[in-house]
């Protein structure tokens, strides 16, 4: 029941970015990935989510014993993998709440509007966010810190099996970083496994990682 990456090599724009990367993340574990800018941390996450601008040269990755190497992005997401982007893409004209309700239906099977609204309000309260935060246009009308809070909100709302967090702490103040760390710890206690990129030694220490992987 683990996320297993085996001898993965990936390229971007026909240039090899990472070579022979292997690690295992079990449920409830947290791996911190460290490395210089350009080391391939974001590219690794892009490959694990089958995003179109990264090519897998060799290797394999699987979740719960099922290979995901040939899966589409939506199939990987439906299997329980979540990605919080370093720079979340904007979706003009679509609110965070609309995306949240669609995700709850697709990922969690919640089709009743009152139940979905309850889950959304409950998550907003847990993260100390105002109810009207869900009315914001997804990422395009948000500050840098608000984008990260929106990603954190989606993470907590969906409770994935495994989460890839690309600098979730970037742009957050100390209080928001503390809220993020507490939310991550709670999800870990419920069985979510994490792979986290951060440049902050302090944030990495607070997360209490199972281990640190240097790229």
Short mmCIF file of N, CA and C in Angstrom, two decimals, residues 26-172:
data_model
loop_
_atom_site.label_atom_id
_atom_site.label_comp_id
_atom_site.label_asym_id
_atom_site.label_seq_id
_atom_site.Cartn_x
_atom_site.Cartn_y
_atom_site.Cartn_z
N UNK A 26 5.47 5.05 2.35
CA UNK A 26 4.37 4.26 2.88
C UNK A 26 3.28 5.18 3.42
N UNK A 27 2.07 4.69 3.61
CA UNK A 27 1.00 5.51 4.21
C UNK A 27 1.45 6.10 5.54
N UNK A 28 1.21 7.39 5.71
CA UNK A 28 1.58 8.07 6.96
C UNK A 28 3.01 8.55 7.01
N UNK A 29 3.82 8.18 6.02
CA UNK A 29 5.20 8.65 6.00
C UNK A 29 5.28 10.01 5.30
N UNK A 30 6.39 10.71 5.53
CA UNK A 30 6.62 12.00 4.87
C UNK A 30 8.08 12.09 4.47
N UNK A 31 8.31 12.23 3.19
CA UNK A 31 9.65 12.39 2.64
C UNK A 31 9.82 13.84 2.22
N UNK A 32 10.88 14.48 2.70
CA UNK A 32 11.23 15.83 2.25
C UNK A 32 12.28 15.70 1.16
N UNK A 33 12.04 16.36 0.03
CA UNK A 33 13.00 16.39 -1.06
C UNK A 33 13.70 17.74 -1.07
N UNK A 34 15.01 17.69 -1.05
CA UNK A 34 15.81 18.92 -1.06
C UNK A 34 16.70 18.92 -2.30
N UNK A 35 17.12 20.08 -2.71
CA UNK A 35 18.00 20.21 -3.87
C UNK A 35 18.04 21.64 -4.36
N UNK A 36 19.07 21.98 -5.11
CA UNK A 36 19.21 23.33 -5.65
C UNK A 36 18.14 23.59 -6.70
N UNK A 37 17.93 24.87 -7.01
CA UNK A 37 17.03 25.22 -8.10
C UNK A 37 17.53 24.58 -9.39
N UNK A 38 16.60 23.97 -10.12
CA UNK A 38 16.97 23.29 -11.35
C UNK A 38 17.39 21.85 -11.18
N UNK A 39 17.31 21.35 -9.94
CA UNK A 39 17.73 19.96 -9.68
C UNK A 39 16.73 18.94 -10.19
N UNK A 40 15.50 19.38 -10.48
CA UNK A 40 14.51 18.47 -11.04
C UNK A 40 13.40 18.08 -10.09
N UNK A 41 13.26 18.82 -8.99
CA UNK A 41 12.24 18.47 -7.99
C UNK A 41 10.83 18.61 -8.57
N UNK A 42 10.54 19.73 -9.19
CA UNK A 42 9.21 19.94 -9.79
C UNK A 42 9.00 19.01 -10.98
N UNK A 43 10.06 18.74 -11.71
CA UNK A 43 9.95 17.81 -12.85
C UNK A 43 9.61 16.41 -12.38
N UNK A 44 10.14 16.00 -11.23
CA UNK A 44 9.80 14.69 -10.67
C UNK A 44 8.31 14.61 -10.39
N UNK A 45 7.77 15.64 -9.76
CA UNK A 45 6.33 15.65 -9.46
C UNK A 45 5.51 15.65 -10.75
N UNK A 46 5.97 16.42 -11.75
CA UNK A 46 5.26 16.46 -13.03
C UNK A 46 5.22 15.07 -13.66
N UNK A 47 6.32 14.34 -13.56
CA UNK A 47 6.37 12.98 -14.12
C UNK A 47 5.43 12.05 -13.37
N UNK A 48 5.38 12.17 -12.04
CA UNK A 48 4.52 11.29 -11.25
C UNK A 48 3.04 11.57 -11.50
N UNK A 49 2.71 12.76 -11.99
CA UNK A 49 1.32 13.09 -12.32
C UNK A 49 1.05 13.02 -13.82
N UNK A 50 2.04 12.54 -14.59
CA UNK A 50 1.89 12.39 -16.05
C UNK A 50 1.54 13.70 -16.74
N UNK A 51 2.14 14.80 -16.29
CA UNK A 51 1.91 16.08 -16.95
C UNK A 51 2.64 16.09 -18.30
N UNK A 52 2.13 16.82 -19.28
CA UNK A 52 2.57 16.63 -20.67
C UNK A 52 3.97 17.12 -21.01
N UNK A 53 4.57 17.99 -20.20
CA UNK A 53 5.86 18.57 -20.60
C UNK A 53 7.06 17.79 -20.07
N UNK A 54 6.84 16.60 -19.52
CA UNK A 54 7.92 15.77 -19.00
C UNK A 54 7.83 14.38 -19.63
N UNK A 55 8.97 13.84 -20.01
CA UNK A 55 9.01 12.50 -20.60
C UNK A 55 9.74 11.54 -19.68
N UNK A 56 9.15 10.38 -19.45
CA UNK A 56 9.80 9.34 -18.66
C UNK A 56 10.67 8.50 -19.60
N UNK A 57 11.97 8.50 -19.33
CA UNK A 57 12.92 7.76 -20.16
C UNK A 57 12.92 6.28 -19.79
N UNK A 58 12.97 6.02 -18.49
CA UNK A 58 13.00 4.63 -18.02
C UNK A 58 12.54 4.60 -16.57
N UNK A 59 12.30 3.39 -16.08
CA UNK A 59 11.88 3.21 -14.70
C UNK A 59 10.38 3.03 -14.58
N UNK A 60 9.92 3.02 -13.35
CA UNK A 60 8.51 2.75 -13.08
C UNK A 60 8.10 3.44 -11.79
N UNK A 61 6.82 3.73 -11.65
CA UNK A 61 6.29 4.14 -10.35
C UNK A 61 4.91 3.52 -10.19
N UNK A 62 4.60 3.15 -8.98
CA UNK A 62 3.35 2.44 -8.71
C UNK A 62 2.77 2.91 -7.38
N UNK A 63 1.48 2.67 -7.23
CA UNK A 63 0.81 3.01 -5.99
C UNK A 63 -0.09 1.83 -5.62
N UNK A 64 0.08 1.38 -4.40
CA UNK A 64 -0.68 0.22 -3.92
C UNK A 64 -0.51 -0.99 -4.84
N UNK A 65 0.71 -1.14 -5.39
CA UNK A 65 1.03 -2.29 -6.21
C UNK A 65 0.63 -2.19 -7.67
N UNK A 66 -0.03 -1.09 -8.06
CA UNK A 66 -0.46 -0.90 -9.44
C UNK A 66 0.43 0.10 -10.15
N UNK A 67 1.04 -0.30 -11.25
CA UNK A 67 1.89 0.60 -12.01
C UNK A 67 1.07 1.74 -12.59
N UNK A 68 1.62 2.96 -12.49
CA UNK A 68 0.94 4.15 -13.01
C UNK A 68 1.67 4.71 -14.22
N UNK A 69 2.66 4.00 -14.71
CA UNK A 69 3.57 4.55 -15.72
C UNK A 69 2.85 4.92 -17.02
N UNK A 70 1.78 4.22 -17.36
CA UNK A 70 1.06 4.49 -18.61
C UNK A 70 -0.30 5.17 -18.37
N UNK A 71 -0.56 5.58 -17.15
CA UNK A 71 -1.84 6.19 -16.82
C UNK A 71 -1.88 7.66 -17.23
N UNK A 72 -3.10 8.14 -17.47
CA UNK A 72 -3.33 9.55 -17.72
C UNK A 72 -3.36 10.31 -16.40
N UNK A 73 -3.22 11.63 -16.48
CA UNK A 73 -3.20 12.45 -15.27
C UNK A 73 -4.47 12.26 -14.44
N UNK A 74 -5.64 12.28 -15.09
CA UNK A 74 -6.89 12.14 -14.34
C UNK A 74 -7.01 10.76 -13.70
N UNK A 75 -6.43 9.73 -14.34
CA UNK A 75 -6.47 8.39 -13.76
C UNK A 75 -5.58 8.31 -12.53
N UNK A 76 -4.43 8.96 -12.58
CA UNK A 76 -3.54 8.98 -11.42
C UNK A 76 -4.20 9.73 -10.27
N UNK A 77 -4.85 10.84 -10.58
CA UNK A 77 -5.55 11.60 -9.54
C UNK A 77 -6.67 10.78 -8.92
N UNK A 78 -7.44 10.08 -9.75
CA UNK A 78 -8.55 9.28 -9.24
C UNK A 78 -8.06 8.10 -8.40
N UNK A 79 -6.84 7.66 -8.65
CA UNK A 79 -6.30 6.56 -7.86
C UNK A 79 -5.88 7.00 -6.46
N UNK A 80 -5.84 8.34 -6.25
CA UNK A 80 -5.57 8.85 -4.91
C UNK A 80 -4.34 9.71 -4.77
N UNK A 81 -3.76 10.16 -5.88
CA UNK A 81 -2.58 11.02 -5.83
C UNK A 81 -2.99 12.48 -5.99
N UNK A 82 -2.38 13.35 -5.19
CA UNK A 82 -2.71 14.78 -5.20
C UNK A 82 -1.43 15.57 -5.42
N UNK A 83 -1.49 16.61 -6.25
CA UNK A 83 -0.35 17.49 -6.48
C UNK A 83 -0.72 18.92 -6.12
N UNK A 84 0.07 19.52 -5.23
CA UNK A 84 -0.01 20.95 -4.97
C UNK A 84 1.14 21.60 -5.75
N UNK A 85 0.81 22.40 -6.75
CA UNK A 85 1.80 22.96 -7.66
C UNK A 85 2.65 24.03 -6.98
N UNK A 86 3.89 24.18 -7.49
CA UNK A 86 4.72 25.29 -7.06
C UNK A 86 4.07 26.61 -7.47
N UNK A 87 3.58 26.67 -8.68
CA UNK A 87 2.83 27.83 -9.18
C UNK A 87 1.51 27.32 -9.73
N UNK A 88 0.47 27.32 -8.91
CA UNK A 88 -0.82 26.74 -9.33
C UNK A 88 -1.38 27.42 -10.56
N UNK A 89 -1.91 26.66 -11.51
CA UNK A 89 -2.47 27.25 -12.73
C UNK A 89 -3.78 27.98 -12.43
N UNK A 90 -3.97 29.10 -13.09
CA UNK A 90 -5.20 29.87 -12.91
C UNK A 90 -6.29 29.35 -13.83
N UNK A 91 -7.52 29.39 -13.34
CA UNK A 91 -8.68 29.00 -14.16
C UNK A 91 -9.66 30.16 -14.12
N UNK A 92 -9.66 30.98 -15.14
CA UNK A 92 -10.52 32.16 -15.18
C UNK A 92 -11.99 31.77 -15.20
N UNK A 93 -12.78 32.49 -14.42
CA UNK A 93 -14.22 32.32 -14.45
C UNK A 93 -14.73 31.14 -13.64
N UNK A 94 -13.85 30.43 -12.95
CA UNK A 94 -14.26 29.28 -12.15
C UNK A 94 -13.83 29.51 -10.70
N UNK A 95 -14.78 29.37 -9.78
CA UNK A 95 -14.47 29.62 -8.38
C UNK A 95 -13.88 28.38 -7.72
N UNK A 96 -13.18 28.61 -6.62
CA UNK A 96 -12.63 27.51 -5.83
C UNK A 96 -13.73 26.57 -5.37
N UNK A 97 -14.87 27.12 -4.99
CA UNK A 97 -15.98 26.30 -4.51
C UNK A 97 -16.52 25.37 -5.58
N UNK A 98 -16.62 25.86 -6.81
CA UNK A 98 -17.11 25.02 -7.91
C UNK A 98 -16.15 23.88 -8.17
N UNK A 99 -14.86 24.17 -8.19
CA UNK A 99 -13.85 23.13 -8.38
C UNK A 99 -13.90 22.13 -7.22
N UNK A 100 -14.08 22.63 -6.02
CA UNK A 100 -14.14 21.75 -4.85
C UNK A 100 -15.31 20.79 -4.92
N UNK A 101 -16.49 21.29 -5.32
CA UNK A 101 -17.66 20.41 -5.43
C UNK A 101 -17.46 19.36 -6.51
N UNK A 102 -16.87 19.76 -7.65
CA UNK A 102 -16.62 18.80 -8.73
C UNK A 102 -15.62 17.74 -8.27
N UNK A 103 -14.59 18.16 -7.53
CA UNK A 103 -13.59 17.21 -7.05
C UNK A 103 -14.18 16.25 -6.03
N UNK A 104 -15.04 16.74 -5.16
CA UNK A 104 -15.69 15.87 -4.18
C UNK A 104 -16.54 14.81 -4.86
N UNK A 105 -17.22 15.20 -5.93
CA UNK A 105 -18.05 14.23 -6.66
C UNK A 105 -17.19 13.20 -7.38
N UNK A 106 -16.15 13.68 -8.06
CA UNK A 106 -15.31 12.79 -8.87
C UNK A 106 -14.42 11.90 -8.01
N UNK A 107 -13.80 12.50 -6.99
CA UNK A 107 -12.80 11.78 -6.20
C UNK A 107 -13.39 11.05 -5.00
N UNK A 108 -14.46 11.60 -4.44
CA UNK A 108 -14.99 11.05 -3.18
C UNK A 108 -16.41 10.49 -3.32
N UNK A 109 -17.01 10.65 -4.48
CA UNK A 109 -18.35 10.12 -4.69
C UNK A 109 -19.44 10.89 -3.98
N UNK A 110 -19.15 12.13 -3.58
CA UNK A 110 -20.14 12.94 -2.89
C UNK A 110 -20.95 13.73 -3.93
N UNK A 111 -22.19 13.32 -4.15
CA UNK A 111 -23.02 13.93 -5.18
C UNK A 111 -24.08 14.87 -4.62
N UNK A 112 -24.39 14.75 -3.34
CA UNK A 112 -25.41 15.60 -2.73
C UNK A 112 -24.82 16.97 -2.39
N UNK A 113 -25.45 18.03 -2.89
CA UNK A 113 -24.93 19.38 -2.70
C UNK A 113 -24.82 19.76 -1.22
N UNK A 114 -25.82 19.49 -0.37
CA UNK A 114 -25.69 19.86 1.04
C UNK A 114 -24.48 19.21 1.72
N UNK A 115 -24.23 17.94 1.40
CA UNK A 115 -23.08 17.26 2.00
C UNK A 115 -21.77 17.89 1.52
N UNK A 116 -21.71 18.20 0.23
CA UNK A 116 -20.51 18.82 -0.31
C UNK A 116 -20.28 20.19 0.33
N UNK A 117 -21.35 20.98 0.44
CA UNK A 117 -21.21 22.30 1.05
C UNK A 117 -20.78 22.20 2.51
N UNK A 118 -21.28 21.19 3.21
CA UNK A 118 -20.88 20.97 4.60
C UNK A 118 -19.39 20.66 4.69
N UNK A 119 -18.91 19.78 3.80
CA UNK A 119 -17.49 19.43 3.79
C UNK A 119 -16.62 20.65 3.49
N UNK A 120 -17.08 21.47 2.56
CA UNK A 120 -16.32 22.67 2.19
C UNK A 120 -16.25 23.64 3.36
N UNK A 121 -17.40 23.91 4.00
CA UNK A 121 -17.42 24.83 5.15
C UNK A 121 -16.57 24.29 6.29
N UNK A 122 -16.67 23.01 6.53
CA UNK A 122 -15.91 22.37 7.60
C UNK A 122 -14.40 22.53 7.36
N UNK A 123 -13.97 22.35 6.12
CA UNK A 123 -12.55 22.47 5.79
C UNK A 123 -12.08 23.91 5.89
N UNK A 124 -12.90 24.84 5.43
CA UNK A 124 -12.55 26.26 5.56
C UNK A 124 -12.36 26.63 7.01
N UNK A 125 -13.26 26.17 7.87
CA UNK A 125 -13.16 26.47 9.30
C UNK A 125 -11.91 25.86 9.89
N UNK A 126 -11.60 24.62 9.53
CA UNK A 126 -10.42 23.94 10.05
C UNK A 126 -9.14 24.72 9.72
N UNK A 127 -9.11 25.34 8.55
CA UNK A 127 -7.92 26.06 8.11
C UNK A 127 -7.96 27.55 8.45
N UNK A 128 -9.00 27.98 9.16
CA UNK A 128 -9.10 29.38 9.54
C UNK A 128 -9.36 30.31 8.38
N UNK A 129 -10.04 29.81 7.34
CA UNK A 129 -10.34 30.61 6.16
C UNK A 129 -11.79 31.09 6.21
N UNK A 130 -12.06 32.32 5.75
CA UNK A 130 -13.45 32.81 5.72
C UNK A 130 -14.27 32.04 4.70
N UNK A 131 -15.58 31.99 4.92
CA UNK A 131 -16.45 31.23 4.03
C UNK A 131 -16.43 31.76 2.61
N UNK A 132 -16.25 33.08 2.46
CA UNK A 132 -16.26 33.64 1.11
C UNK A 132 -14.96 33.36 0.34
N UNK A 133 -13.99 32.72 1.00
CA UNK A 133 -12.76 32.34 0.30
C UNK A 133 -13.09 31.37 -0.85
N UNK A 134 -14.11 30.55 -0.66
CA UNK A 134 -14.51 29.58 -1.69
C UNK A 134 -15.11 30.26 -2.92
N UNK A 135 -15.47 31.54 -2.80
CA UNK A 135 -16.06 32.26 -3.93
C UNK A 135 -15.00 32.87 -4.84
N UNK A 136 -13.74 32.84 -4.41
CA UNK A 136 -12.67 33.44 -5.21
C UNK A 136 -12.44 32.65 -6.49
N UNK A 137 -12.13 33.38 -7.57
CA UNK A 137 -11.78 32.72 -8.82
C UNK A 137 -10.47 31.97 -8.64
N UNK A 138 -10.45 30.73 -9.06
CA UNK A 138 -9.33 29.85 -8.72
C UNK A 138 -8.00 30.38 -9.23
N UNK A 139 -7.19 30.81 -8.28
CA UNK A 139 -5.81 31.25 -8.49
C UNK A 139 -5.68 32.58 -9.23
N UNK A 140 -6.52 32.87 -10.23
CA UNK A 140 -6.31 34.07 -11.04
C UNK A 140 -6.57 35.34 -10.25
N UNK A 141 -7.44 35.30 -9.25
CA UNK A 141 -7.73 36.50 -8.47
C UNK A 141 -7.10 36.42 -7.08
N UNK A 142 -6.12 35.52 -6.93
CA UNK A 142 -5.53 35.28 -5.62
C UNK A 142 -4.09 35.78 -5.55
N UNK A 143 -3.69 36.22 -4.36
CA UNK A 143 -2.28 36.55 -4.12
C UNK A 143 -1.48 35.25 -4.03
N UNK A 144 -0.15 35.38 -3.95
CA UNK A 144 0.68 34.19 -3.85
C UNK A 144 0.35 33.34 -2.64
N UNK A 145 0.14 34.00 -1.49
CA UNK A 145 -0.21 33.26 -0.28
C UNK A 145 -1.58 32.62 -0.37
N UNK A 146 -2.54 33.34 -1.00
CA UNK A 146 -3.88 32.78 -1.15
C UNK A 146 -3.87 31.55 -2.06
N UNK A 147 -3.02 31.56 -3.08
CA UNK A 147 -2.92 30.38 -3.95
C UNK A 147 -2.49 29.15 -3.15
N UNK A 148 -1.52 29.36 -2.26
CA UNK A 148 -1.04 28.24 -1.44
C UNK A 148 -2.12 27.78 -0.46
N UNK A 149 -2.88 28.73 0.08
CA UNK A 149 -3.97 28.35 0.98
C UNK A 149 -5.06 27.59 0.23
N UNK A 150 -5.29 27.97 -1.03
CA UNK A 150 -6.27 27.25 -1.86
C UNK A 150 -5.81 25.82 -2.12
N UNK A 151 -4.52 25.64 -2.37
CA UNK A 151 -3.98 24.29 -2.58
C UNK A 151 -4.11 23.48 -1.29
N UNK A 152 -3.80 24.10 -0.16
CA UNK A 152 -3.91 23.42 1.13
C UNK A 152 -5.36 23.04 1.42
N UNK A 153 -6.28 23.95 1.09
CA UNK A 153 -7.71 23.67 1.26
C UNK A 153 -8.13 22.43 0.47
N UNK A 154 -7.70 22.35 -0.79
CA UNK A 154 -8.06 21.19 -1.62
C UNK A 154 -7.45 19.90 -1.08
N UNK A 155 -6.23 19.98 -0.58
CA UNK A 155 -5.57 18.82 0.03
C UNK A 155 -6.37 18.29 1.21
N UNK A 156 -6.72 19.17 2.13
CA UNK A 156 -7.44 18.76 3.33
C UNK A 156 -8.85 18.29 2.98
N UNK A 157 -9.48 18.94 2.01
CA UNK A 157 -10.84 18.57 1.61
C UNK A 157 -10.89 17.15 1.04
N UNK A 158 -9.90 16.80 0.20
CA UNK A 158 -9.96 15.54 -0.54
C UNK A 158 -9.32 14.36 0.18
N UNK A 159 -8.42 14.65 1.14
CA UNK A 159 -7.79 13.59 1.93
C UNK A 159 -7.24 12.47 1.04
N UNK A 160 -6.26 12.78 0.18
CA UNK A 160 -5.75 11.78 -0.76
C UNK A 160 -4.94 10.69 -0.08
N UNK A 161 -4.67 9.64 -0.82
CA UNK A 161 -3.81 8.57 -0.30
C UNK A 161 -2.36 9.03 -0.23
N UNK A 162 -1.93 9.75 -1.27
CA UNK A 162 -0.58 10.29 -1.31
C UNK A 162 -0.62 11.71 -1.87
N UNK A 163 0.21 12.59 -1.30
CA UNK A 163 0.22 13.99 -1.70
C UNK A 163 1.63 14.43 -2.04
N UNK A 164 1.76 15.10 -3.18
CA UNK A 164 3.01 15.69 -3.63
C UNK A 164 2.88 17.20 -3.44
N UNK A 165 3.65 17.77 -2.53
CA UNK A 165 3.52 19.18 -2.21
C UNK A 165 4.78 19.93 -2.65
N UNK A 166 4.63 20.79 -3.66
CA UNK A 166 5.76 21.52 -4.22
C UNK A 166 5.81 22.92 -3.62
N UNK A 167 6.60 23.08 -2.58
CA UNK A 167 6.78 24.36 -1.88
C UNK A 167 5.45 24.92 -1.39
N UNK A 168 4.69 24.10 -0.69
CA UNK A 168 3.40 24.53 -0.16
C UNK A 168 3.55 25.67 0.83
N UNK A 169 4.75 25.82 1.41
CA UNK A 169 5.00 26.86 2.41
C UNK A 169 5.43 28.19 1.79
N UNK A 170 5.75 28.20 0.50
CA UNK A 170 6.23 29.42 -0.14
C UNK A 170 5.13 30.48 -0.17
N UNK A 171 5.46 31.67 0.32
CA UNK A 171 4.50 32.77 0.32
C UNK A 171 3.58 32.81 1.52
N UNK A 172 3.70 31.81 2.42
CA UNK A 172 2.87 31.79 3.62
C UNK A 172 3.59 32.46 4.78
#
